[in-house]
Amino acid sequence: MSAEPAVPTAFVVGWPIAHSRSPIIHRHWLAEHGIAGDYLRLPVPPDEIGGFLRGLAEGPYRGGNVTVPHKEAAFAAAERHDPVATALGAVNTLWLEDGRLIGGNTDVAGFLGNLDQQAPGWDAAPGPAVVLGAGGAARAVIHGLIGRGFAPVFVVNRSRDRAEALAERFGPAVRPAGWEDLPGLLPGARILVNTTSLGMKGEPPLVVDLAPLGADALVTDIVYVPLETPFLAAARATGRSTVDGLGMLLHQAVPGFERWFGVRPTVTPALRALVLADLGVTA
Ligand code: ATR
């Protein structure tokens, strides 16, 4: 049994973890609500994550977030899962119920909450969607889009087998595709989402000819450093609506905070500005 910390405490565990902005978000909410609590970054390497997760039921934490590369390990370690975690096979939020470790996934809520806040009505007339990339983040985006009635969801990926694996996971609504198919998919798309790492600081830009995309299609990116990726800048330059990825990070944090600290927090412009300042990004 670990010693109880002085105040209710949650964590984010990953490897590496130094870059995580989650402590800024949760400490901001703790201060905003006058809660005496804490939120820590815990670096845990892959060969130690199993033992770390098994020990959580003994305390001392209320729970925590799980990030790369431990989301599947957290899924395996949790005794029970919420429906989204089950659908995705990945856990990003852990909490305790009656001494049992429960795993949830709030990435879908983060993706949807961001669009609901930044582009209200974006899902009023769902139709075909195009998702670029087939990694872990794509899973959450696809699940969210299907849940809001978008179909088919075309998954465009460099490695075809990963796109096909997602079609197997999610069923016939998901159609695997290659980059060469993209020009033919864009005219019908209601929404275009980048979930690849292209466009992130230090990575090559994502270059897509957006000319075939409908003028009223929404374009969004899960990358948030830089805040406006070259992909989003190109979409905005042609008059299309765009939503950046920072809100997904902020909104995915909401359900965890509520579980651990008992208050449902709000994603405000002040929180967004705080995280942007820490990222060294100008809005
Ligand atoms: P995450 O879990 O954050 O989604 P990931 O699982 O590493 O990260 O997935 C990264 C995605 O970016 C993948 O779809 C990857 O394509 P592959 O599956 O073919 O690797 C995509 N990606 C990364 N670099 C790319 C590049 N240079 N060109 C095309 N796609 C790229």
PDB file of C-alpha atoms and ligand atoms in Angstrom:
ATOM      1  CA  MET A   1       0.000   0.000   0.000  1.00  0.00           C
ATOM      2  CA  SER A   2       1.475   3.333  -1.086  1.00  0.00           C
ATOM      3  CA  ALA A   3       1.296   6.343   1.189  1.00  0.00           C
ATOM      4  CA  GLU A   4      -1.686   8.639   0.555  1.00  0.00           C
ATOM      5  CA  PRO A   5      -0.563  11.907  -0.998  1.00  0.00           C
ATOM      6  CA  ALA A   6      -1.476  15.018   0.974  1.00  0.00           C
ATOM      7  CA  VAL A   7      -4.143  15.971  -1.571  1.00  0.00           C
ATOM      8  CA  PRO A   8      -6.185  14.089  -4.219  1.00  0.00           C
ATOM      9  CA  THR A   9      -3.786  13.476  -7.081  1.00  0.00           C
ATOM     10  CA  ALA A  10      -4.057  12.291 -10.672  1.00  0.00           C
ATOM     11  CA  PHE A  11      -1.351  11.699 -13.267  1.00  0.00           C
ATOM     12  CA  VAL A  12      -0.484  11.373 -16.908  1.00  0.00           C
ATOM     13  CA  VAL A  13       1.704   8.390 -17.698  1.00  0.00           C
ATOM     14  CA  GLY A  14       3.649   7.976 -20.944  1.00  0.00           C
ATOM     15  CA  TRP A  15       7.119   7.442 -22.374  1.00  0.00           C
ATOM     16  CA  PRO A  16       8.422  10.038 -22.994  1.00  0.00           C
ATOM     17  CA  ILE A  17       6.129  12.378 -21.069  1.00  0.00           C
ATOM     18  CA  ALA A  18       8.078  15.624 -20.603  1.00  0.00           C
ATOM     19  CA  HIS A  19       6.176  17.276 -23.492  1.00  0.00           C
ATOM     20  CA  SER A  20       2.722  16.627 -22.010  1.00  0.00           C
ATOM     21  CA  ARG A  21       0.599  19.735 -21.454  1.00  0.00           C
ATOM     22  CA  SER A  22      -1.974  17.861 -19.394  1.00  0.00           C
ATOM     23  CA  PRO A  23      -0.624  19.145 -16.029  1.00  0.00           C
ATOM     24  CA  ILE A  24      -1.167  22.741 -17.174  1.00  0.00           C
ATOM     25  CA  ILE A  25      -4.776  21.979 -18.066  1.00  0.00           C
ATOM     26  CA  HIS A  26      -5.658  20.109 -14.880  1.00  0.00           C
ATOM     27  CA  ARG A  27      -3.805  22.460 -12.530  1.00  0.00           C
ATOM     28  CA  HIS A  28      -5.626  25.386 -14.155  1.00  0.00           C
ATOM     29  CA  TRP A  29      -8.958  23.729 -13.410  1.00  0.00           C
ATOM     30  CA  LEU A  30      -7.906  22.797  -9.866  1.00  0.00           C
ATOM     31  CA  ALA A  31      -7.061  26.450  -9.202  1.00  0.00           C
ATOM     32  CA  GLU A  32     -10.200  27.703 -10.945  1.00  0.00           C
ATOM     33  CA  HIS A  33     -12.415  25.534  -8.748  1.00  0.00           C
ATOM     34  CA  GLY A  34     -10.429  26.093  -5.564  1.00  0.00           C
ATOM     35  CA  ILE A  35      -9.686  22.359  -5.221  1.00  0.00           C
ATOM     36  CA  ALA A  36      -6.649  21.308  -3.206  1.00  0.00           C
ATOM     37  CA  GLY A  37      -5.327  18.647  -5.560  1.00  0.00           C
ATOM     38  CA  ASP A  38      -2.469  17.867  -7.882  1.00  0.00           C
ATOM     39  CA  TYR A  39      -1.737  16.362 -11.293  1.00  0.00           C
ATOM     40  CA  LEU A  40       1.669  14.862 -12.090  1.00  0.00           C
ATOM     41  CA  ARG A  41       3.628  13.727 -15.129  1.00  0.00           C
ATOM     42  CA  LEU A  42       4.906  10.167 -14.623  1.00  0.00           C
ATOM     43  CA  PRO A  43       7.529   8.827 -17.028  1.00  0.00           C
ATOM     44  CA  VAL A  44       7.152   5.036 -17.113  1.00  0.00           C
ATOM     45  CA  PRO A  45       9.000   2.963 -19.750  1.00  0.00           C
ATOM     46  CA  PRO A  46       7.282   0.118 -21.609  1.00  0.00           C
ATOM     47  CA  ASP A  47       8.963  -2.626 -19.569  1.00  0.00           C
ATOM     48  CA  GLU A  48       7.584  -1.138 -16.340  1.00  0.00           C
ATOM     49  CA  ILE A  49       4.084  -0.109 -17.404  1.00  0.00           C
ATOM     50  CA  GLY A  50       2.466  -3.460 -16.574  1.00  0.00           C
ATOM     51  CA  GLY A  51       3.657  -3.324 -12.976  1.00  0.00           C
ATOM     52  CA  PHE A  52       2.738   0.341 -12.652  1.00  0.00           C
ATOM     53  CA  LEU A  53      -0.814  -0.283 -13.872  1.00  0.00           C
ATOM     54  CA  ARG A  54      -1.283  -3.358 -11.666  1.00  0.00           C
ATOM     55  CA  GLY A  55      -0.304  -1.293  -8.636  1.00  0.00           C
ATOM     56  CA  LEU A  56      -2.852   1.473  -9.222  1.00  0.00           C
ATOM     57  CA  ALA A  57      -5.683  -0.280  -7.392  1.00  0.00           C
ATOM     58  CA  GLU A  58      -3.565  -0.004  -4.205  1.00  0.00           C
ATOM     59  CA  GLY A  59      -3.362   3.803  -4.488  1.00  0.00           C
ATOM     60  CA  PRO A  60      -2.290   6.468  -3.996  1.00  0.00           C
ATOM     61  CA  TYR A  61      -3.790   8.116  -7.086  1.00  0.00           C
ATOM     62  CA  ARG A  62      -7.420   8.885  -7.897  1.00  0.00           C
ATOM     63  CA  GLY A  63      -6.607   7.874 -11.477  1.00  0.00           C
ATOM     64  CA  GLY A  64      -4.902   9.362 -14.452  1.00  0.00           C
ATOM     65  CA  ASN A  65      -4.410   9.790 -18.146  1.00  0.00           C
ATOM     66  CA  VAL A  66      -2.500   7.381 -20.340  1.00  0.00           C
ATOM     67  CA  THR A  67      -0.698   8.458 -23.457  1.00  0.00           C
ATOM     68  CA  VAL A  68       1.658   7.064 -26.085  1.00  0.00           C
ATOM     69  CA  PRO A  69       2.759   4.249 -26.069  1.00  0.00           C
ATOM     70  CA  HIS A  70       0.679   2.832 -23.206  1.00  0.00           C
ATOM     71  CA  LYS A  71      -2.976   3.090 -24.293  1.00  0.00           C
ATOM     72  CA  GLU A  72      -3.245  -0.585 -25.269  1.00  0.00           C
ATOM     73  CA  ALA A  73      -1.441  -1.692 -22.090  1.00  0.00           C
ATOM     74  CA  ALA A  74      -3.930   0.366 -20.068  1.00  0.00           C
ATOM     75  CA  PHE A  75      -6.781  -1.313 -21.908  1.00  0.00           C
ATOM     76  CA  ALA A  76      -5.339  -4.713 -20.982  1.00  0.00           C
ATOM     77  CA  ALA A  77      -4.833  -3.720 -17.342  1.00  0.00           C
ATOM     78  CA  ALA A  78      -8.288  -2.283 -16.674  1.00  0.00           C
ATOM     79  CA  GLU A  79     -10.829  -4.645 -15.109  1.00  0.00           C
ATOM     80  CA  ARG A  80     -13.744  -2.902 -16.831  1.00  0.00           C
ATOM     81  CA  HIS A  81     -14.029  -0.419 -19.723  1.00  0.00           C
ATOM     82  CA  ASP A  82     -16.434   2.224 -20.888  1.00  0.00           C
ATOM     83  CA  PRO A  83     -18.089   1.525 -24.284  1.00  0.00           C
ATOM     84  CA  VAL A  84     -15.780   3.872 -26.214  1.00  0.00           C
ATOM     85  CA  ALA A  85     -12.623   2.251 -24.838  1.00  0.00           C
ATOM     86  CA  THR A  86     -14.064  -1.141 -25.754  1.00  0.00           C
ATOM     87  CA  ALA A  87     -14.781   0.032 -29.303  1.00  0.00           C
ATOM     88  CA  LEU A  88     -11.291   1.498 -29.707  1.00  0.00           C
ATOM     89  CA  GLY A  89      -9.285  -1.132 -27.825  1.00  0.00           C
ATOM     90  CA  ALA A  90      -7.414   1.724 -26.153  1.00  0.00           C
ATOM     91  CA  VAL A  91      -7.668   3.487 -22.783  1.00  0.00           C
ATOM     92  CA  ASN A  92      -6.577   7.081 -22.154  1.00  0.00           C
ATOM     93  CA  THR A  93      -8.313   7.660 -18.805  1.00  0.00           C
ATOM     94  CA  LEU A  94      -8.172   5.493 -15.677  1.00  0.00           C
ATOM     95  CA  TRP A  95     -10.084   5.732 -12.416  1.00  0.00           C
ATOM     96  CA  LEU A  96     -10.996   3.523  -9.472  1.00  0.00           C
ATOM     97  CA  GLU A  97     -14.416   2.197  -8.532  1.00  0.00           C
ATOM     98  CA  ASP A  98     -14.635   0.087  -5.370  1.00  0.00           C
ATOM     99  CA  GLY A  99     -10.915  -0.559  -5.567  1.00  0.00           C
ATOM    100  CA  ARG A 100     -11.110  -1.768  -9.191  1.00  0.00           C
ATOM    101  CA  LEU A 101      -9.269  -0.145 -12.066  1.00  0.00           C
ATOM    102  CA  ILE A 102     -11.664   1.151 -14.756  1.00  0.00           C
ATOM    103  CA  GLY A 103     -10.541   2.338 -18.184  1.00  0.00           C
ATOM    104  CA  GLY A 104     -12.264   4.850 -20.425  1.00  0.00           C
ATOM    105  CA  ASN A 105     -11.449   6.637 -23.625  1.00  0.00           C
ATOM    106  CA  THR A 106     -12.145  10.361 -23.887  1.00  0.00           C
ATOM    107  CA  ASP A 107     -10.354  10.994 -27.191  1.00  0.00           C
ATOM    108  CA  VAL A 108     -13.648  10.677 -29.063  1.00  0.00           C
ATOM    109  CA  ALA A 109     -15.330  13.170 -26.729  1.00  0.00           C
ATOM    110  CA  GLY A 110     -12.314  15.431 -27.245  1.00  0.00           C
ATOM    111  CA  PHE A 111     -12.571  15.327 -31.017  1.00  0.00           C
ATOM    112  CA  LEU A 112     -16.338  15.902 -31.011  1.00  0.00           C
ATOM    113  CA  GLY A 113     -16.287  18.492 -28.218  1.00  0.00           C
ATOM    114  CA  ASN A 114     -13.765  20.561 -30.136  1.00  0.00           C
ATOM    115  CA  LEU A 115     -15.866  20.607 -33.316  1.00  0.00           C
ATOM    116  CA  ASP A 116     -19.090  21.242 -31.371  1.00  0.00           C
ATOM    117  CA  GLN A 117     -17.477  24.257 -29.720  1.00  0.00           C
ATOM    118  CA  GLN A 118     -15.540  25.675 -32.683  1.00  0.00           C
ATOM    119  CA  ALA A 119     -17.943  24.813 -35.525  1.00  0.00           C
ATOM    120  CA  PRO A 120     -21.462  24.511 -34.069  1.00  0.00           C
ATOM    121  CA  GLY A 121     -23.803  22.637 -36.432  1.00  0.00           C
ATOM    122  CA  TRP A 122     -20.904  20.929 -38.206  1.00  0.00           C
ATOM    123  CA  ASP A 123     -22.756  17.592 -38.065  1.00  0.00           C
ATOM    124  CA  ALA A 124     -26.202  18.896 -39.020  1.00  0.00           C
ATOM    125  CA  ALA A 125     -26.097  17.222 -42.450  1.00  0.00           C
ATOM    126  CA  PRO A 126     -23.671  14.318 -42.162  1.00  0.00           C
ATOM    127  CA  GLY A 127     -22.490  12.483 -45.254  1.00  0.00           C
ATOM    128  CA  PRO A 128     -19.241  11.005 -46.487  1.00  0.00           C
ATOM    129  CA  ALA A 129     -16.079  11.793 -44.508  1.00  0.00           C
ATOM    130  CA  VAL A 130     -12.396  11.493 -45.371  1.00  0.00           C
ATOM    131  CA  VAL A 131      -9.876  10.677 -42.630  1.00  0.00           C
ATOM    132  CA  LEU A 132      -6.179  10.953 -43.469  1.00  0.00           C
ATOM    133  CA  GLY A 133      -4.103   8.467 -41.458  1.00  0.00           C
ATOM    134  CA  ALA A 134      -4.875   5.175 -39.735  1.00  0.00           C
ATOM    135  CA  GLY A 135      -3.001   5.345 -36.399  1.00  0.00           C
ATOM    136  CA  GLY A 136      -4.318   5.548 -32.859  1.00  0.00           C
ATOM    137  CA  ALA A 137      -5.760   9.017 -33.286  1.00  0.00           C
ATOM    138  CA  ALA A 138      -7.616   7.963 -36.433  1.00  0.00           C
ATOM    139  CA  ARG A 139      -9.503   5.338 -34.418  1.00  0.00           C
ATOM    140  CA  ALA A 140     -11.013   7.977 -32.144  1.00  0.00           C
ATOM    141  CA  VAL A 141     -11.865  10.272 -35.058  1.00  0.00           C
ATOM    142  CA  ILE A 142     -13.531   7.479 -37.038  1.00  0.00           C
ATOM    143  CA  HIS A 143     -15.570   6.326 -34.044  1.00  0.00           C
ATOM    144  CA  GLY A 144     -16.704   9.891 -33.406  1.00  0.00           C
ATOM    145  CA  LEU A 145     -17.680  10.508 -37.026  1.00  0.00           C
ATOM    146  CA  ILE A 146     -19.654   7.258 -37.282  1.00  0.00           C
ATOM    147  CA  GLY A 147     -21.421   8.121 -34.026  1.00  0.00           C
ATOM    148  CA  ARG A 148     -22.570  11.433 -35.525  1.00  0.00           C
ATOM    149  CA  GLY A 149     -23.927   9.717 -38.624  1.00  0.00           C
ATOM    150  CA  PHE A 150     -21.123  10.234 -41.126  1.00  0.00           C
ATOM    151  CA  ALA A 151     -20.860   7.436 -43.713  1.00  0.00           C
ATOM    152  CA  PRO A 152     -18.977   6.172 -45.501  1.00  0.00           C
ATOM    153  CA  VAL A 153     -15.788   7.147 -43.703  1.00  0.00           C
ATOM    154  CA  PHE A 154     -12.923   6.808 -46.185  1.00  0.00           C
ATOM    155  CA  VAL A 155      -9.628   6.106 -44.421  1.00  0.00           C
ATOM    156  CA  VAL A 156      -6.693   7.206 -46.553  1.00  0.00           C
ATOM    157  CA  ASN A 157      -3.373   5.764 -45.443  1.00  0.00           C
ATOM    158  CA  ARG A 158       0.126   5.165 -46.754  1.00  0.00           C
ATOM    159  CA  SER A 159       0.166   1.599 -45.363  1.00  0.00           C
ATOM    160  CA  ARG A 160      -2.945   0.007 -46.750  1.00  0.00           C
ATOM    161  CA  ASP A 161      -2.995  -2.777 -44.146  1.00  0.00           C
ATOM    162  CA  ARG A 162      -3.576  -0.320 -41.280  1.00  0.00           C
ATOM    163  CA  ALA A 163      -6.552   1.231 -43.102  1.00  0.00           C
ATOM    164  CA  GLU A 164      -7.917  -2.253 -43.739  1.00  0.00           C
ATOM    165  CA  ALA A 165      -7.510  -3.163 -40.063  1.00  0.00           C
ATOM    166  CA  LEU A 166      -9.705  -0.179 -39.175  1.00  0.00           C
ATOM    167  CA  ALA A 167     -12.343  -1.316 -41.649  1.00  0.00           C
ATOM    168  CA  GLU A 168     -12.335  -4.671 -39.877  1.00  0.00           C
ATOM    169  CA  ARG A 169     -12.652  -3.006 -36.481  1.00  0.00           C
ATOM    170  CA  PHE A 170     -15.445  -0.590 -37.384  1.00  0.00           C
ATOM    171  CA  GLY A 171     -17.322  -2.480 -40.106  1.00  0.00           C
ATOM    172  CA  PRO A 172     -18.589  -1.551 -43.560  1.00  0.00           C
ATOM    173  CA  ALA A 173     -19.017   2.173 -42.822  1.00  0.00           C
ATOM    174  CA  VAL A 174     -15.208   2.415 -43.059  1.00  0.00           C
ATOM    175  CA  ARG A 175     -13.663   2.151 -46.524  1.00  0.00           C
ATOM    176  CA  PRO A 176      -9.877   1.800 -46.791  1.00  0.00           C
ATOM    177  CA  ALA A 177      -8.191   3.903 -49.457  1.00  0.00           C
ATOM    178  CA  GLY A 178      -4.774   5.050 -50.643  1.00  0.00           C
ATOM    179  CA  TRP A 179      -3.450   8.565 -51.225  1.00  0.00           C
ATOM    180  CA  GLU A 180      -3.905   8.082 -54.957  1.00  0.00           C
ATOM    181  CA  ASP A 181      -7.658   7.758 -54.342  1.00  0.00           C
ATOM    182  CA  LEU A 182      -7.938  11.103 -52.570  1.00  0.00           C
ATOM    183  CA  PRO A 183      -8.833  13.367 -55.543  1.00  0.00           C
ATOM    184  CA  GLY A 184     -11.792  11.120 -56.290  1.00  0.00           C
ATOM    185  CA  LEU A 185     -12.983  11.092 -52.660  1.00  0.00           C
ATOM    186  CA  LEU A 186     -12.837  14.822 -51.934  1.00  0.00           C
ATOM    187  CA  PRO A 187     -15.813  16.031 -54.050  1.00  0.00           C
ATOM    188  CA  GLY A 188     -18.329  14.122 -51.902  1.00  0.00           C
ATOM    189  CA  ALA A 189     -16.718  14.724 -48.510  1.00  0.00           C
ATOM    190  CA  ARG A 190     -18.564  16.759 -45.855  1.00  0.00           C
ATOM    191  CA  ILE A 191     -15.503  16.769 -43.601  1.00  0.00           C
ATOM    192  CA  LEU A 192     -11.762  16.186 -44.125  1.00  0.00           C
ATOM    193  CA  VAL A 193      -9.660  15.296 -41.065  1.00  0.00           C
ATOM    194  CA  ASN A 194      -5.879  14.997 -40.826  1.00  0.00           C
ATOM    195  CA  THR A 195      -4.803  12.476 -38.195  1.00  0.00           C
ATOM    196  CA  THR A 196      -1.292  11.914 -39.587  1.00  0.00           C
ATOM    197  CA  SER A 197       1.740  13.538 -38.041  1.00  0.00           C
ATOM    198  CA  LEU A 198       2.380  15.468 -41.266  1.00  0.00           C
ATOM    199  CA  GLY A 199       2.405  19.221 -40.672  1.00  0.00           C
ATOM    200  CA  MET A 200       3.563  18.904 -37.068  1.00  0.00           C
ATOM    201  CA  LYS A 201       6.562  21.038 -36.139  1.00  0.00           C
ATOM    202  CA  GLY A 202       9.656  19.216 -37.423  1.00  0.00           C
ATOM    203  CA  GLU A 203       7.663  17.023 -39.830  1.00  0.00           C
ATOM    204  CA  PRO A 204       7.098  17.556 -43.559  1.00  0.00           C
ATOM    205  CA  PRO A 205       3.917  19.487 -44.405  1.00  0.00           C
ATOM    206  CA  LEU A 206       0.743  17.742 -45.477  1.00  0.00           C
ATOM    207  CA  VAL A 207       0.146  18.829 -49.048  1.00  0.00           C
ATOM    208  CA  VAL A 208      -3.300  18.099 -50.457  1.00  0.00           C
ATOM    209  CA  ASP A 209      -4.865  19.660 -53.541  1.00  0.00           C
ATOM    210  CA  LEU A 210      -8.112  20.889 -52.010  1.00  0.00           C
ATOM    211  CA  ALA A 211      -9.619  22.088 -55.294  1.00  0.00           C
ATOM    212  CA  PRO A 212     -11.978  19.080 -55.635  1.00  0.00           C
ATOM    213  CA  LEU A 213     -13.308  19.480 -52.065  1.00  0.00           C
ATOM    214  CA  GLY A 214     -16.765  21.033 -51.696  1.00  0.00           C
ATOM    215  CA  ALA A 215     -16.719  24.701 -50.667  1.00  0.00           C
ATOM    216  CA  ASP A 216     -18.815  23.979 -47.555  1.00  0.00           C
ATOM    217  CA  ALA A 217     -16.763  21.003 -46.339  1.00  0.00           C
ATOM    218  CA  LEU A 218     -15.151  21.383 -42.911  1.00  0.00           C
ATOM    219  CA  VAL A 219     -11.387  20.872 -42.673  1.00  0.00           C
ATOM    220  CA  THR A 220      -9.768  19.938 -39.364  1.00  0.00           C
ATOM    221  CA  ASP A 221      -6.405  18.747 -38.107  1.00  0.00           C
ATOM    222  CA  ILE A 222      -5.474  16.975 -34.897  1.00  0.00           C
ATOM    223  CA  VAL A 223      -1.996  18.529 -35.029  1.00  0.00           C
ATOM    224  CA  TYR A 224      -1.800  21.692 -32.852  1.00  0.00           C
ATOM    225  CA  VAL A 225       1.885  22.660 -33.046  1.00  0.00           C
ATOM    226  CA  PRO A 226       1.825  24.825 -35.093  1.00  0.00           C
ATOM    227  CA  LEU A 227      -1.725  25.854 -34.274  1.00  0.00           C
ATOM    228  CA  GLU A 228      -2.462  26.555 -37.916  1.00  0.00           C
ATOM    229  CA  THR A 229      -0.783  23.809 -39.920  1.00  0.00           C
ATOM    230  CA  PRO A 230       0.066  24.394 -43.606  1.00  0.00           C
ATOM    231  CA  PHE A 231      -2.885  22.091 -44.382  1.00  0.00           C
ATOM    232  CA  LEU A 232      -5.329  24.261 -42.407  1.00  0.00           C
ATOM    233  CA  ALA A 233      -3.802  27.459 -43.790  1.00  0.00           C
ATOM    234  CA  ALA A 234      -4.347  26.194 -47.336  1.00  0.00           C
ATOM    235  CA  ALA A 235      -7.963  25.308 -46.539  1.00  0.00           C
ATOM    236  CA  ARG A 236      -8.626  28.687 -44.925  1.00  0.00           C
ATOM    237  CA  ALA A 237      -7.007  30.496 -47.884  1.00  0.00           C
ATOM    238  CA  THR A 238      -9.634  28.927 -50.138  1.00  0.00           C
ATOM    239  CA  GLY A 239     -12.472  30.107 -47.902  1.00  0.00           C
ATOM    240  CA  ARG A 240     -13.284  26.809 -46.217  1.00  0.00           C
ATOM    241  CA  SER A 241     -14.131  26.490 -42.521  1.00  0.00           C
ATOM    242  CA  THR A 242     -11.286  25.088 -40.438  1.00  0.00           C
ATOM    243  CA  VAL A 243     -10.848  23.899 -36.849  1.00  0.00           C
ATOM    244  CA  ASP A 244      -7.417  23.449 -35.262  1.00  0.00           C
ATOM    245  CA  GLY A 245      -6.450  20.501 -33.070  1.00  0.00           C
ATOM    246  CA  LEU A 246      -5.797  22.190 -29.751  1.00  0.00           C
ATOM    247  CA  GLY A 247      -9.413  21.884 -28.635  1.00  0.00           C
ATOM    248  CA  MET A 248      -9.259  18.086 -28.918  1.00  0.00           C
ATOM    249  CA  LEU A 249      -6.482  18.057 -26.311  1.00  0.00           C
ATOM    250  CA  LEU A 250      -8.438  20.393 -24.032  1.00  0.00           C
ATOM    251  CA  HIS A 251     -11.803  18.648 -24.379  1.00  0.00           C
ATOM    252  CA  GLN A 252     -10.426  15.120 -23.890  1.00  0.00           C
ATOM    253  CA  ALA A 253      -9.278  16.247 -20.444  1.00  0.00           C
ATOM    254  CA  VAL A 254     -12.784  17.195 -19.220  1.00  0.00           C
ATOM    255  CA  PRO A 255     -14.223  13.755 -18.303  1.00  0.00           C
ATOM    256  CA  GLY A 256     -11.080  12.669 -16.431  1.00  0.00           C
ATOM    257  CA  PHE A 257     -11.032  15.785 -14.270  1.00  0.00           C
ATOM    258  CA  GLU A 258     -14.687  15.228 -13.424  1.00  0.00           C
ATOM    259  CA  ARG A 259     -14.019  11.600 -12.421  1.00  0.00           C
ATOM    260  CA  TRP A 260     -11.044  12.397 -10.191  1.00  0.00           C
ATOM    261  CA  PHE A 261     -12.023  15.709  -8.669  1.00  0.00           C
ATOM    262  CA  GLY A 262     -15.845  15.690  -8.810  1.00  0.00           C
ATOM    263  CA  VAL A 263     -16.434  18.862 -10.817  1.00  0.00           C
ATOM    264  CA  ARG A 264     -17.103  19.083 -14.554  1.00  0.00           C
ATOM    265  CA  PRO A 265     -14.702  21.763 -15.868  1.00  0.00           C
ATOM    266  CA  THR A 266     -15.147  23.999 -18.898  1.00  0.00           C
ATOM    267  CA  VAL A 267     -12.862  24.651 -21.849  1.00  0.00           C
ATOM    268  CA  THR A 268     -12.558  28.426 -21.853  1.00  0.00           C
ATOM    269  CA  PRO A 269     -10.608  30.932 -23.979  1.00  0.00           C
ATOM    270  CA  ALA A 270      -8.422  31.534 -20.891  1.00  0.00           C
ATOM    271  CA  LEU A 271      -7.410  27.856 -20.759  1.00  0.00           C
ATOM    272  CA  ARG A 272      -6.717  27.841 -24.474  1.00  0.00           C
ATOM    273  CA  ALA A 273      -4.524  30.948 -24.141  1.00  0.00           C
ATOM    274  CA  LEU A 274      -2.643  29.415 -21.219  1.00  0.00           C
ATOM    275  CA  VAL A 275      -1.751  26.257 -23.157  1.00  0.00           C
ATOM    276  CA  LEU A 276      -0.902  28.224 -26.284  1.00  0.00           C
ATOM    277  CA  ALA A 277       1.472  30.429 -24.311  1.00  0.00           C
ATOM    278  CA  ASP A 278       3.197  27.356 -22.903  1.00  0.00           C
ATOM    279  CA  LEU A 279       3.516  25.870 -26.367  1.00  0.00           C
ATOM    280  CA  GLY A 280       5.067  29.110 -27.541  1.00  0.00           C
ATOM    281  CA  VAL A 281       2.344  29.321 -30.163  1.00  0.00           C
ATOM    282  CA  THR A 282       0.568  32.537 -31.014  1.00  0.00           C
ATOM    283  CA  ALA A 283      -3.152  32.279 -31.655  1.00  0.00           C
TER     284      ALA A 283
HETATM  285  P1  ATR B   1      -1.106   8.294 -33.778  1.00  0.00           P
HETATM  286  O1  ATR B   1      -1.313   7.195 -32.790  1.00  0.00           O
HETATM  287  O2  ATR B   1      -0.761   9.607 -33.142  1.00  0.00           O
HETATM  288  O3  ATR B   1      -2.213   8.420 -34.756  1.00  0.00           O
HETATM  289  P2  ATR B   1       0.656   6.689 -35.421  1.00  0.00           P
HETATM  290  O4  ATR B   1      -0.053   5.466 -34.971  1.00  0.00           O
HETATM  291  O5  ATR B   1       2.145   6.682 -35.448  1.00  0.00           O
HETATM  292  O6  ATR B   1       0.246   7.928 -34.557  1.00  0.00           O
HETATM  293  O7  ATR B   1       0.096   7.079 -36.873  1.00  0.00           O
HETATM  294  C1  ATR B   1       0.667   8.087 -37.629  1.00  0.00           C
HETATM  295  C2  ATR B   1      -0.114   8.210 -38.938  1.00  0.00           C
HETATM  296  O8  ATR B   1       0.566   9.180 -39.758  1.00  0.00           O
HETATM  297  C3  ATR B   1      -0.157   6.932 -39.742  1.00  0.00           C
HETATM  298  O9  ATR B   1      -1.390   6.878 -40.438  1.00  0.00           O
HETATM  299  C4  ATR B   1       1.012   7.109 -40.706  1.00  0.00           C
HETATM  300  O10 ATR B   1       0.904   6.356 -41.893  1.00  0.00           O
HETATM  301  P3  ATR B   1       1.413   4.808 -41.912  1.00  0.00           P
HETATM  302  O11 ATR B   1       0.386   4.009 -41.179  1.00  0.00           O
HETATM  303  O12 ATR B   1       1.472   4.472 -43.354  1.00  0.00           O
HETATM  304  O13 ATR B   1       2.748   4.824 -41.233  1.00  0.00           O
HETATM  305  C5  ATR B   1       0.901   8.582 -41.000  1.00  0.00           C
HETATM  306  N1  ATR B   1       2.156   9.146 -41.501  1.00  0.00           N
HETATM  307  C6  ATR B   1       3.248   9.502 -40.780  1.00  0.00           C
HETATM  308  N2  ATR B   1       4.215   9.987 -41.578  1.00  0.00           N
HETATM  309  C7  ATR B   1       3.729   9.932 -42.849  1.00  0.00           C
HETATM  310  C8  ATR B   1       4.240  10.298 -44.142  1.00  0.00           C
HETATM  311  N3  ATR B   1       5.484  10.824 -44.283  1.00  0.00           N
HETATM  312  N4  ATR B   1       3.438  10.117 -45.212  1.00  0.00           N
HETATM  313  C9  ATR B   1       2.211   9.596 -45.086  1.00  0.00           C
HETATM  314  N5  ATR B   1       1.659   9.224 -43.901  1.00  0.00           N
HETATM  315  C10 ATR B   1       2.413   9.395 -42.806  1.00  0.00           C
END
